[in-house]
């Protein structure tokens, strides 16, 4: 499904945090994302980011993402007043995806490599999709 843009005036901004990960005996890994839900010219929209974007009710924004269940799921956002673009960082996702694929290649001999290559390909695709969304807003 291709990426589309949605432009309009923001209203009804709501904010929450989404925490995921695990903690075990030897440490863990926990990530927190900022979830911002709002309406763009009456259309429900949502974006998940690492940091809070600088956007207020009444400002014009352009979002890049996909429609899902009647709501626009943005991957990147541009505040048209300030020209600031907000999106998820992708460098580490590209590195992690490439490492999974590289580790999976020699493991193909025992068939478990298919899982590594699949996970790596999915991670690379997600990183590429987020990069394309941000690039769409820069043009």
CSV table of N, CA, C and O in Angstrom, one decimal:
chain,number,residue,atom,x,y,z
A,1,UNK,N,0.8,-1.2,0.0
A,1,UNK,CA,0.0,0.0,0.0
A,1,UNK,C,0.9,1.2,0.0
A,1,UNK,O,1.8,1.4,0.8
A,2,UNK,N,0.6,2.2,-0.9
A,2,UNK,CA,1.5,3.3,-1.1
A,2,UNK,C,1.2,4.4,0.0
A,2,UNK,O,0.1,4.4,0.6
A,3,UNK,N,2.2,5.2,0.2
A,3,UNK,CA,2.0,6.3,1.1
A,3,UNK,C,1.2,7.5,0.5
A,3,UNK,O,1.4,7.7,-0.7
A,4,UNK,N,0.4,8.1,1.3
A,4,UNK,CA,-0.3,9.3,0.8
A,4,UNK,C,-0.1,10.4,1.8
A,4,UNK,O,0.4,10.2,2.9
A,5,UNK,N,-0.5,11.6,1.4
A,5,UNK,CA,-0.4,12.8,2.3
A,5,UNK,C,-1.7,13.3,2.7
A,5,UNK,O,-2.7,13.1,1.9
A,6,UNK,N,-1.8,13.9,3.8
A,6,UNK,CA,-3.0,14.6,4.3
A,6,UNK,C,-2.6,15.9,4.8
A,6,UNK,O,-1.7,16.0,5.7
A,7,UNK,N,-3.2,17.0,4.3
A,7,UNK,CA,-2.9,18.3,4.8
A,7,UNK,C,-4.2,19.0,5.3
A,7,UNK,O,-5.3,18.7,4.9
A,8,UNK,N,-3.9,19.9,6.3
A,8,UNK,CA,-5.1,20.6,6.9
A,8,UNK,C,-4.7,21.2,8.2
A,8,UNK,O,-3.6,21.3,8.6
A,9,UNK,N,-5.8,21.7,8.9
A,9,UNK,CA,-5.6,22.4,10.2
A,9,UNK,C,-5.8,21.4,11.3
A,9,UNK,O,-6.8,20.6,11.3
A,10,UNK,N,-4.9,21.5,12.3
A,10,UNK,CA,-5.0,20.5,13.4
A,10,UNK,C,-6.0,21.0,14.4
A,10,UNK,O,-6.0,22.2,14.7
A,11,UNK,N,-6.7,20.1,15.1
A,11,UNK,CA,-7.6,20.4,16.2
A,11,UNK,C,-7.6,19.2,17.1
A,11,UNK,O,-7.4,18.1,16.7
A,12,UNK,N,-8.0,19.4,18.4
A,12,UNK,CA,-8.2,18.4,19.3
A,12,UNK,C,-7.0,17.5,19.6
A,12,UNK,O,-7.1,16.3,19.7
A,13,UNK,N,-5.8,18.1,19.8
A,13,UNK,CA,-4.6,17.3,20.1
A,13,UNK,C,-4.7,16.6,21.4
A,13,UNK,O,-5.0,17.2,22.4
A,14,UNK,N,-4.4,15.3,21.4
A,14,UNK,CA,-4.3,14.5,22.6
A,14,UNK,C,-3.0,13.8,22.6
A,14,UNK,O,-2.5,13.4,21.6
A,15,UNK,N,-2.4,13.6,23.8
A,15,UNK,CA,-1.1,13.0,23.9
A,15,UNK,C,-1.1,11.9,24.9
A,15,UNK,O,-1.8,11.9,25.9
A,16,UNK,N,-0.3,10.8,24.6
A,16,UNK,CA,-0.1,9.7,25.5
A,16,UNK,C,1.3,9.2,25.2
A,16,UNK,O,1.9,9.5,24.2
A,17,UNK,N,1.7,8.3,26.1
A,17,UNK,CA,3.0,7.6,25.9
A,17,UNK,C,2.8,6.1,25.8
A,17,UNK,O,1.9,5.6,26.4
A,18,UNK,N,3.6,5.5,24.9
A,18,UNK,CA,3.5,4.1,24.7
A,18,UNK,C,4.9,3.5,25.1
A,18,UNK,O,5.9,3.8,24.5
A,19,UNK,N,4.9,2.6,26.1
A,19,UNK,CA,6.1,2.0,26.5
A,19,UNK,C,6.1,0.5,26.2
A,19,UNK,O,5.1,-0.2,26.4
A,20,UNK,N,7.2,0.0,25.6
A,20,UNK,CA,7.3,-1.4,25.3
A,20,UNK,C,8.7,-1.9,25.6
A,20,UNK,O,9.6,-1.1,25.7
A,21,UNK,N,8.9,-3.2,25.7
A,21,UNK,CA,10.2,-3.8,26.0
A,21,UNK,C,10.0,-4.8,27.1
A,21,UNK,O,9.0,-5.3,27.4
A,22,UNK,N,11.2,-5.2,27.6
A,22,UNK,CA,11.2,-6.1,28.7
A,22,UNK,C,12.4,-5.9,29.6
A,22,UNK,O,13.4,-5.2,29.3
A,23,UNK,N,12.2,-6.3,30.9
A,23,UNK,CA,13.3,-6.2,31.9
A,23,UNK,C,13.4,-7.6,32.5
A,23,UNK,O,12.4,-8.2,32.9
A,24,UNK,N,14.6,-8.1,32.5
A,24,UNK,CA,14.9,-9.4,33.1
A,24,UNK,C,16.0,-9.3,34.2
A,24,UNK,O,16.3,-8.2,34.6
A,25,UNK,N,16.5,-10.4,34.6
A,25,UNK,CA,17.5,-10.5,35.6
A,25,UNK,C,18.8,-9.8,35.2
A,25,UNK,O,19.4,-9.1,36.1
A,26,UNK,N,19.1,-9.8,34.0
A,26,UNK,CA,20.4,-9.3,33.5
A,26,UNK,C,20.2,-7.9,32.8
A,26,UNK,O,21.0,-7.5,31.9
A,27,UNK,N,19.1,-7.2,33.1
A,27,UNK,CA,18.9,-5.9,32.5
A,27,UNK,C,17.7,-6.1,31.5
A,27,UNK,O,16.9,-7.0,31.6
A,28,UNK,N,17.6,-5.2,30.6
A,28,UNK,CA,16.5,-5.2,29.7
A,28,UNK,C,16.6,-4.0,28.7
A,28,UNK,O,17.6,-3.3,28.6
A,29,UNK,N,15.5,-3.9,28.0
A,29,UNK,CA,15.4,-2.9,26.9
A,29,UNK,C,14.0,-2.3,26.9
A,29,UNK,O,13.1,-3.0,26.6
A,30,UNK,N,13.8,-1.1,27.2
A,30,UNK,CA,12.5,-0.4,27.3
A,30,UNK,C,12.6,0.8,26.4
A,30,UNK,O,13.5,1.6,26.4
A,31,UNK,N,11.5,1.0,25.6
A,31,UNK,CA,11.4,2.1,24.7
A,31,UNK,C,10.1,2.8,25.0
A,31,UNK,O,9.1,2.2,25.2
A,32,UNK,N,10.1,4.1,24.9
A,32,UNK,CA,8.9,4.9,25.1
A,32,UNK,C,8.7,5.8,23.9
A,32,UNK,O,9.7,6.5,23.4
A,33,UNK,N,7.6,5.7,23.3
A,33,UNK,CA,7.2,6.6,22.2
A,33,UNK,C,6.1,7.5,22.6
A,33,UNK,O,5.3,7.2,23.4
A,34,UNK,N,6.1,8.7,22.0
A,34,UNK,CA,5.0,9.7,22.2
A,34,UNK,C,3.9,9.4,21.1
A,34,UNK,O,4.2,9.4,20.0
A,35,UNK,N,2.7,9.2,21.6
A,35,UNK,CA,1.6,9.0,20.7
A,35,UNK,C,0.8,10.3,20.7
A,35,UNK,O,0.3,10.7,21.7
A,36,UNK,N,0.6,10.9,19.5
A,36,UNK,CA,-0.2,12.1,19.4
A,36,UNK,C,-1.3,11.8,18.5
A,36,UNK,O,-1.2,11.4,17.3
A,37,UNK,N,-2.5,12.0,19.0
A,37,UNK,CA,-3.8,11.8,18.2
A,37,UNK,C,-4.4,13.2,18.1
A,37,UNK,O,-4.4,14.0,19.0
A,38,UNK,N,-5.0,13.5,16.9
A,38,UNK,CA,-5.6,14.7,16.6
A,38,UNK,C,-6.5,14.6,15.4
A,38,UNK,O,-6.6,13.5,14.8
A,39,UNK,N,-7.1,15.7,15.0
A,39,UNK,CA,-7.9,15.7,13.8
A,39,UNK,C,-7.2,16.7,12.8
A,39,UNK,O,-6.8,17.8,13.2
A,40,UNK,N,-7.3,16.4,11.5
A,40,UNK,CA,-6.8,17.3,10.5
A,40,UNK,C,-8.0,17.5,9.6
A,40,UNK,O,-8.4,16.6,8.9
A,41,UNK,N,-8.5,18.7,9.7
A,41,UNK,CA,-9.7,19.1,9.0
A,41,UNK,C,-10.8,18.1,9.2
A,41,UNK,O,-11.5,17.6,8.3
A,42,UNK,N,-11.0,17.6,10.5
A,42,UNK,CA,-12.0,16.7,10.9
A,42,UNK,C,-11.7,15.2,10.7
A,42,UNK,O,-12.4,14.4,11.2
A,43,UNK,N,-10.6,14.9,10.0
A,43,UNK,CA,-10.1,13.5,9.8
A,43,UNK,C,-9.3,13.1,10.9
A,43,UNK,O,-8.3,13.7,11.3
A,44,UNK,N,-9.7,11.9,11.6
A,44,UNK,CA,-8.8,11.4,12.7
A,44,UNK,C,-7.4,11.0,12.2
A,44,UNK,O,-7.3,10.4,11.2
A,45,UNK,N,-6.4,11.4,13.0
A,45,UNK,CA,-5.0,11.1,12.6
A,45,UNK,C,-4.2,10.8,13.9
A,45,UNK,O,-4.6,11.2,15.0
A,46,UNK,N,-3.2,10.0,13.7
A,46,UNK,CA,-2.3,9.6,14.8
A,46,UNK,C,-0.9,9.5,14.3
A,46,UNK,O,-0.7,9.0,13.2
A,47,UNK,N,0.1,9.8,15.2
A,47,UNK,CA,1.5,9.6,14.8
A,47,UNK,C,2.2,9.2,16.1
A,47,UNK,O,1.9,9.7,17.2
A,48,UNK,N,3.2,8.3,15.9
A,48,UNK,CA,4.1,7.9,17.0
A,48,UNK,C,5.5,8.4,16.8
A,48,UNK,O,6.0,8.1,15.7
A,49,UNK,N,6.0,9.1,17.7
A,49,UNK,CA,7.4,9.7,17.6
A,49,UNK,C,8.2,9.5,18.8
A,49,UNK,O,7.6,9.2,19.9
A,50,UNK,N,9.5,9.7,18.7
A,50,UNK,CA,10.4,9.5,19.8
A,50,UNK,C,10.2,10.7,20.8
A,50,UNK,O,10.4,10.6,22.0
A,51,UNK,N,10.0,11.9,20.2
A,51,UNK,CA,9.9,13.2,21.0
A,51,UNK,C,8.6,13.9,20.6
A,51,UNK,O,8.0,13.6,19.5
A,52,UNK,N,8.1,14.8,21.4
A,52,UNK,CA,6.9,15.5,21.2
A,52,UNK,C,7.2,16.5,20.1
A,52,UNK,O,8.1,17.3,20.1
A,53,UNK,N,6.3,16.6,19.0
A,53,UNK,CA,6.5,17.6,18.0
A,53,UNK,C,5.9,18.9,18.5
A,53,UNK,O,5.1,19.0,19.4
A,54,UNK,N,6.4,20.0,17.9
A,54,UNK,CA,5.9,21.3,18.2
A,54,UNK,C,4.8,21.7,17.3
A,54,UNK,O,5.0,22.2,16.2
A,55,UNK,N,3.6,21.3,17.7
A,55,UNK,CA,2.4,21.6,16.9
A,55,UNK,C,1.2,22.0,17.9
A,55,UNK,O,1.1,21.4,19.0
A,56,UNK,N,0.4,23.0,17.5
A,56,UNK,CA,-0.6,23.5,18.3
A,56,UNK,C,-1.9,23.5,17.5
A,56,UNK,O,-1.9,23.5,16.3
A,57,UNK,N,-3.1,23.5,18.3
A,57,UNK,CA,-4.4,23.6,17.6
A,57,UNK,C,-4.4,24.8,16.7
A,57,UNK,O,-3.9,25.9,17.1
A,58,UNK,N,-4.9,24.6,15.5
A,58,UNK,CA,-5.1,25.8,14.6
A,58,UNK,C,-3.9,25.9,13.6
A,58,UNK,O,-4.1,26.6,12.6
A,59,UNK,N,-2.8,25.2,13.8
A,59,UNK,CA,-1.7,25.2,12.8
A,59,UNK,C,-2.0,24.2,11.7
A,59,UNK,O,-2.7,23.2,11.9
A,60,UNK,N,-1.4,24.6,10.5
A,60,UNK,CA,-1.5,23.7,9.4
A,60,UNK,C,-0.4,22.7,9.4
A,60,UNK,O,0.8,23.1,9.6
A,61,UNK,N,-0.7,21.4,9.1
A,61,UNK,CA,0.3,20.4,9.0
A,61,UNK,C,0.1,19.6,7.7
A,61,UNK,O,-1.0,19.6,7.1
A,62,UNK,N,1.1,18.8,7.3
A,62,UNK,CA,1.0,17.9,6.3
A,62,UNK,C,1.6,16.6,6.8
A,62,UNK,O,2.7,16.5,7.4
A,63,UNK,N,0.8,15.5,6.7
A,63,UNK,CA,1.2,14.2,7.2
A,63,UNK,C,1.5,13.2,6.0
A,63,UNK,O,0.8,13.4,5.0
A,64,UNK,N,2.4,12.3,6.2
A,64,UNK,CA,2.6,11.3,5.2
A,64,UNK,C,2.4,9.9,5.9
A,64,UNK,O,3.0,9.7,7.0
A,65,UNK,N,1.6,9.1,5.3
A,65,UNK,CA,1.3,7.8,6.0
A,65,UNK,C,0.3,7.0,5.2
A,65,UNK,O,0.2,7.1,4.0
A,66,UNK,N,-0.6,6.3,6.0
A,66,UNK,CA,-1.6,5.4,5.4
A,66,UNK,C,-2.9,5.5,6.1
A,66,UNK,O,-2.9,5.8,7.3
A,67,UNK,N,-4.0,5.3,5.4
A,67,UNK,CA,-5.3,5.2,6.1
A,67,UNK,C,-5.5,3.8,6.6
A,67,UNK,O,-5.1,2.8,5.9
A,68,UNK,N,-6.0,3.7,7.8
A,68,UNK,CA,-6.2,2.3,8.4
A,68,UNK,C,-7.5,2.4,9.3
A,68,UNK,O,-7.5,3.2,10.3
A,69,UNK,N,-8.5,1.7,9.0
A,69,UNK,CA,-9.7,1.7,9.8
A,69,UNK,C,-10.3,3.0,10.0
A,69,UNK,O,-10.7,3.4,11.1
A,70,UNK,N,-10.3,3.9,9.0
A,70,UNK,CA,-10.9,5.2,9.0
A,70,UNK,C,-10.1,6.3,9.7
A,70,UNK,O,-10.5,7.4,9.8
A,71,UNK,N,-8.9,5.9,10.1
A,71,UNK,CA,-8.0,6.9,10.7
A,71,UNK,C,-6.7,6.9,9.9
A,71,UNK,O,-6.2,5.9,9.4
A,72,UNK,N,-6.1,8.1,9.9
A,72,UNK,CA,-4.8,8.3,9.1
A,72,UNK,C,-3.7,8.0,10.1
A,72,UNK,O,-3.5,8.6,11.1
A,73,UNK,N,-2.9,7.0,9.8
A,73,UNK,CA,-1.7,6.6,10.6
A,73,UNK,C,-0.5,7.2,9.9
A,73,UNK,O,0.0,6.8,8.9
A,74,UNK,N,0.0,8.3,10.5
A,74,UNK,CA,1.1,9.1,9.9
A,74,UNK,C,2.4,8.5,10.3
A,74,UNK,O,2.6,8.0,11.5
A,75,UNK,N,3.4,8.5,9.4
A,75,UNK,CA,4.7,8.0,9.7
A,75,UNK,C,5.6,9.2,9.8
A,75,UNK,O,6.7,9.1,10.4
A,76,UNK,N,5.3,10.4,9.2
A,76,UNK,CA,6.0,11.6,9.3
A,76,UNK,C,5.1,12.8,9.3
A,76,UNK,O,4.0,12.7,8.7
A,77,UNK,N,5.5,13.9,9.9
A,77,UNK,CA,4.6,15.1,9.9
A,77,UNK,C,5.5,16.3,9.7
A,77,UNK,O,6.6,16.4,10.2
A,78,UNK,N,4.9,17.3,8.9
A,78,UNK,CA,5.5,18.6,8.7
A,78,UNK,C,4.6,19.6,9.3
A,78,UNK,O,3.4,19.7,8.9
A,79,UNK,N,5.1,20.5,10.1
A,79,UNK,CA,4.4,21.7,10.6
A,79,UNK,C,4.6,22.7,9.5
A,79,UNK,O,5.7,23.2,9.3
A,80,UNK,N,3.5,23.0,8.8
A,80,UNK,CA,3.6,24.0,7.7
A,80,UNK,C,3.9,25.4,8.1
A,80,UNK,O,4.4,26.2,7.3
A,81,UNK,N,3.7,25.8,9.3
A,81,UNK,CA,4.0,27.1,9.8
A,81,UNK,C,5.5,27.2,10.1
A,81,UNK,O,6.2,28.2,9.7
A,82,UNK,N,6.1,26.2,10.8
A,82,UNK,CA,7.5,26.3,11.2
A,82,UNK,C,8.4,25.5,10.2
A,82,UNK,O,9.6,25.7,10.3
A,83,UNK,N,7.8,24.7,9.3
A,83,UNK,CA,8.5,23.9,8.3
A,83,UNK,C,9.3,22.8,8.9
A,83,UNK,O,10.2,22.2,8.3
A,84,UNK,N,9.1,22.5,10.2
A,84,UNK,CA,9.8,21.4,10.9
A,84,UNK,C,9.2,20.1,10.5
A,84,UNK,O,8.0,20.0,10.4
A,85,UNK,N,10.0,19.1,10.2
A,85,UNK,CA,9.6,17.8,9.9
A,85,UNK,C,9.9,16.8,11.0
A,85,UNK,O,11.0,16.8,11.5
A,86,UNK,N,8.9,16.0,11.4
A,86,UNK,CA,9.1,15.1,12.5
A,86,UNK,C,8.9,13.7,12.0
A,86,UNK,O,7.9,13.4,11.2
A,87,UNK,N,9.7,12.8,12.4
A,87,UNK,CA,9.6,11.4,12.0
A,87,UNK,C,10.5,10.5,12.9
A,87,UNK,O,11.3,11.0,13.7
A,88,UNK,N,10.4,9.2,12.7
A,88,UNK,CA,11.2,8.3,13.5
A,88,UNK,C,12.6,8.2,12.9
A,88,UNK,O,12.8,8.2,11.7
A,89,UNK,N,13.7,8.1,13.7
A,89,UNK,CA,15.0,7.9,13.2
A,89,UNK,C,15.1,6.5,12.6
A,89,UNK,O,14.6,5.6,13.1
A,90,UNK,N,15.8,6.4,11.5
A,90,UNK,CA,15.9,5.1,10.8
A,90,UNK,C,17.3,4.5,10.7
A,90,UNK,O,17.4,3.4,10.3
A,91,UNK,N,18.3,5.2,11.0
A,91,UNK,CA,19.7,4.7,10.9
A,91,UNK,C,19.9,3.4,11.6
A,91,UNK,O,20.4,2.4,11.0
A,92,UNK,N,19.5,3.3,12.8
A,92,UNK,CA,19.7,2.1,13.6
A,92,UNK,C,18.8,0.9,13.0
A,92,UNK,O,19.2,-0.2,13.1
A,93,UNK,N,17.7,1.2,12.5
A,93,UNK,CA,16.8,0.2,11.9
A,93,UNK,C,17.5,-0.4,10.7
A,93,UNK,O,17.5,-1.6,10.4
A,94,UNK,N,18.1,0.5,9.9
A,94,UNK,CA,18.9,0.0,8.7
A,94,UNK,C,20.0,-0.9,9.1
A,94,UNK,O,20.3,-2.0,8.6
A,95,UNK,N,20.8,-0.5,10.1
A,95,UNK,CA,21.9,-1.3,10.6
A,95,UNK,C,21.4,-2.6,11.2
A,95,UNK,O,22.0,-3.7,10.8
A,96,UNK,N,20.4,-2.6,12.0
A,96,UNK,CA,19.9,-3.8,12.6
A,96,UNK,C,19.3,-4.8,11.6
A,96,UNK,O,19.6,-6.0,11.6
A,97,UNK,N,18.6,-4.3,10.6
A,97,UNK,CA,18.1,-5.1,9.5
A,97,UNK,C,19.1,-5.7,8.7
A,97,UNK,O,19.1,-6.9,8.4
A,98,UNK,N,20.2,-5.0,8.4
A,98,UNK,CA,21.3,-5.5,7.6
A,98,UNK,C,22.0,-6.6,8.4
A,98,UNK,O,22.4,-7.7,7.8
A,99,UNK,N,22.2,-6.4,9.7
A,99,UNK,CA,22.9,-7.4,10.5
A,99,UNK,C,22.1,-8.7,10.6
A,99,UNK,O,22.6,-9.8,10.5
A,100,UNK,N,20.8,-8.6,10.7
A,100,UNK,CA,19.9,-9.8,10.7
A,100,UNK,C,20.0,-10.6,9.4
A,100,UNK,O,20.1,-11.8,9.5
A,101,UNK,N,20.0,-9.9,8.3
A,101,UNK,CA,20.2,-10.5,7.0
A,101,UNK,C,21.6,-11.2,6.9
A,101,UNK,O,21.7,-12.4,6.5
A,102,UNK,N,22.6,-10.5,7.3
A,102,UNK,CA,24.0,-11.1,7.2
A,102,UNK,C,24.1,-12.3,8.2
A,102,UNK,O,24.8,-13.2,7.8
A,103,UNK,N,23.6,-12.2,9.3
A,103,UNK,CA,23.6,-13.4,10.3
A,103,UNK,C,22.8,-14.5,9.7
A,103,UNK,O,23.2,-15.7,9.9
A,104,UNK,N,21.7,-14.2,9.1
A,104,UNK,CA,20.8,-15.2,8.5
A,104,UNK,C,21.4,-16.0,7.4
A,104,UNK,O,21.1,-17.2,7.2
A,105,UNK,N,22.3,-15.4,6.6
A,105,UNK,CA,22.8,-16.1,5.4
A,105,UNK,C,23.6,-17.4,5.7
A,105,UNK,O,23.2,-18.4,5.2
A,106,UNK,N,24.5,-17.3,6.7
A,106,UNK,CA,25.2,-18.6,7.0
A,106,UNK,C,24.3,-19.6,7.7
A,106,UNK,O,24.5,-20.8,7.7
A,107,UNK,N,23.3,-19.1,8.4
A,107,UNK,CA,22.4,-19.9,9.1
A,107,UNK,C,21.3,-20.6,8.2
A,107,UNK,O,20.5,-21.4,8.7
A,108,UNK,N,21.3,-20.3,6.9
A,108,UNK,CA,20.4,-20.9,6.0
A,108,UNK,C,20.7,-22.4,5.9
A,108,UNK,O,19.8,-23.2,5.6
A,109,UNK,N,21.9,-22.8,6.3
A,109,UNK,CA,22.3,-24.3,6.3
A,109,UNK,C,21.4,-25.1,7.3
A,109,UNK,O,21.2,-26.3,7.0
A,110,UNK,N,21.0,-24.4,8.3
A,110,UNK,CA,20.2,-25.1,9.3
A,110,UNK,C,18.8,-24.6,9.3
A,110,UNK,O,18.0,-24.8,10.3
A,111,UNK,N,18.4,-23.9,8.3
A,111,UNK,CA,17.0,-23.4,8.0
A,111,UNK,C,16.6,-22.3,9.0
A,111,UNK,O,15.6,-21.6,8.7
A,112,UNK,N,17.2,-22.1,10.1
A,112,UNK,CA,16.8,-21.0,11.0
A,112,UNK,C,17.2,-19.7,10.4
A,112,UNK,O,16.6,-18.6,10.8
A,113,UNK,N,18.0,-19.7,9.4
A,113,UNK,CA,18.4,-18.4,8.8
A,113,UNK,C,17.3,-17.8,8.0
A,113,UNK,O,17.3,-16.5,7.9
A,114,UNK,N,16.3,-18.5,7.6
A,114,UNK,CA,15.1,-18.0,7.0
A,114,UNK,C,14.4,-17.0,7.9
A,114,UNK,O,14.0,-15.9,7.5
A,115,UNK,N,14.3,-17.3,9.2
A,115,UNK,CA,13.7,-16.4,10.2
A,115,UNK,C,14.5,-15.1,10.3
A,115,UNK,O,13.9,-14.0,10.4
A,116,UNK,N,15.8,-15.2,10.4
A,116,UNK,CA,16.7,-14.1,10.5
A,116,UNK,C,16.6,-13.2,9.3
A,116,UNK,O,16.4,-12.0,9.4
A,117,UNK,N,16.6,-13.8,8.1
A,117,UNK,CA,16.5,-13.0,6.9
A,117,UNK,C,15.1,-12.4,6.7
A,117,UNK,O,15.0,-11.2,6.4
A,118,UNK,N,14.1,-13.1,7.1
A,118,UNK,CA,12.7,-12.5,7.1
A,118,UNK,C,12.6,-11.3,8.0
A,118,UNK,O,12.0,-10.3,7.7
A,119,UNK,N,13.1,-11.5,9.3
A,119,UNK,CA,13.0,-10.4,10.2
A,119,UNK,C,13.9,-9.2,9.8
A,119,UNK,O,13.5,-8.0,9.9
A,120,UNK,N,15.0,-9.5,9.2
A,120,UNK,CA,15.9,-8.4,8.7
A,120,UNK,C,15.2,-7.7,7.5
A,120,UNK,O,15.3,-6.4,7.4
A,121,UNK,N,14.6,-8.4,6.6
A,121,UNK,CA,13.9,-7.8,5.4
A,121,UNK,C,12.8,-7.0,5.9
A,121,UNK,O,12.6,-5.9,5.4
A,122,UNK,N,12.0,-7.4,6.9
A,122,UNK,CA,10.9,-6.6,7.4
A,122,UNK,C,11.4,-5.3,8.1
A,122,UNK,O,10.8,-4.3,7.9
A,123,UNK,N,12.5,-5.4,8.8
A,123,UNK,CA,13.0,-4.3,9.5
A,123,UNK,C,13.5,-3.3,8.5
A,123,UNK,O,13.3,-2.1,8.6
A,124,UNK,N,14.2,-3.7,7.4
A,124,UNK,CA,14.7,-2.9,6.4
A,124,UNK,C,13.5,-2.2,5.6
A,124,UNK,O,13.6,-1.0,5.3
A,125,UNK,N,12.5,-3.0,5.4
A,125,UNK,CA,11.3,-2.4,4.7
A,125,UNK,C,10.6,-1.3,5.5
A,125,UNK,O,10.3,-0.2,5.0
A,126,UNK,N,10.5,-1.5,6.8
A,126,UNK,CA,9.9,-0.5,7.7
A,126,UNK,C,10.8,0.7,7.8
A,126,UNK,O,10.2,1.9,7.7
A,127,UNK,N,12.1,0.6,7.9
A,127,UNK,CA,13.0,1.7,7.9
A,127,UNK,C,12.9,2.5,6.6
A,127,UNK,O,12.8,3.7,6.5
A,128,UNK,N,12.8,1.8,5.4
A,128,UNK,CA,12.7,2.4,4.1
A,128,UNK,C,11.4,3.2,4.0
A,128,UNK,O,11.3,4.3,3.5
A,129,UNK,N,10.3,2.6,4.6
A,129,UNK,CA,9.0,3.2,4.5
A,129,UNK,C,9.0,4.5,5.3
A,129,UNK,O,8.5,5.6,4.8
A,130,UNK,N,9.6,4.5,6.5
A,130,UNK,CA,9.7,5.8,7.3
A,130,UNK,C,10.5,6.8,6.6
A,130,UNK,O,10.2,8.0,6.6
A,131,UNK,N,11.6,6.4,5.9
A,131,UNK,CA,12.5,7.3,5.2
A,131,UNK,C,11.7,7.9,4.0
A,131,UNK,O,11.8,9.1,3.8
A,132,UNK,N,10.9,7.1,3.3
A,132,UNK,CA,10.1,7.6,2.2
A,132,UNK,C,9.1,8.6,2.6
A,132,UNK,O,8.8,9.6,2.0
A,133,UNK,N,8.5,8.4,3.8
A,133,UNK,CA,7.5,9.3,4.3
A,133,UNK,C,8.1,10.6,4.6
A,133,UNK,O,7.5,11.7,4.3
A,134,UNK,N,9.3,10.7,5.2
A,134,UNK,CA,9.9,11.9,5.5
A,134,UNK,C,10.4,12.6,4.2
A,134,UNK,O,10.3,13.8,4.1
A,135,UNK,N,10.8,11.8,3.3
A,135,UNK,CA,11.3,12.4,2.0
A,135,UNK,C,10.1,13.0,1.2
A,135,UNK,O,10.2,14.0,0.6
A,136,UNK,N,8.9,12.4,1.4
A,136,UNK,CA,7.7,12.9,0.7
A,136,UNK,C,7.4,14.3,1.2
A,136,UNK,O,6.9,15.1,0.5
A,137,UNK,N,7.6,14.5,2.5
A,137,UNK,CA,7.3,15.8,3.1
A,137,UNK,C,8.4,16.9,2.8
A,137,UNK,O,8.1,18.1,2.9
A,138,UNK,N,9.5,16.5,2.3
A,138,UNK,CA,10.6,17.4,2.0
A,138,UNK,C,10.5,18.0,0.6
A,138,UNK,O,11.1,19.0,0.3
A,139,UNK,N,9.7,17.4,-0.2
A,139,UNK,CA,9.5,17.8,-1.6
A,139,UNK,C,8.5,18.9,-1.8
A,139,UNK,O,7.6,19.0,-0.9
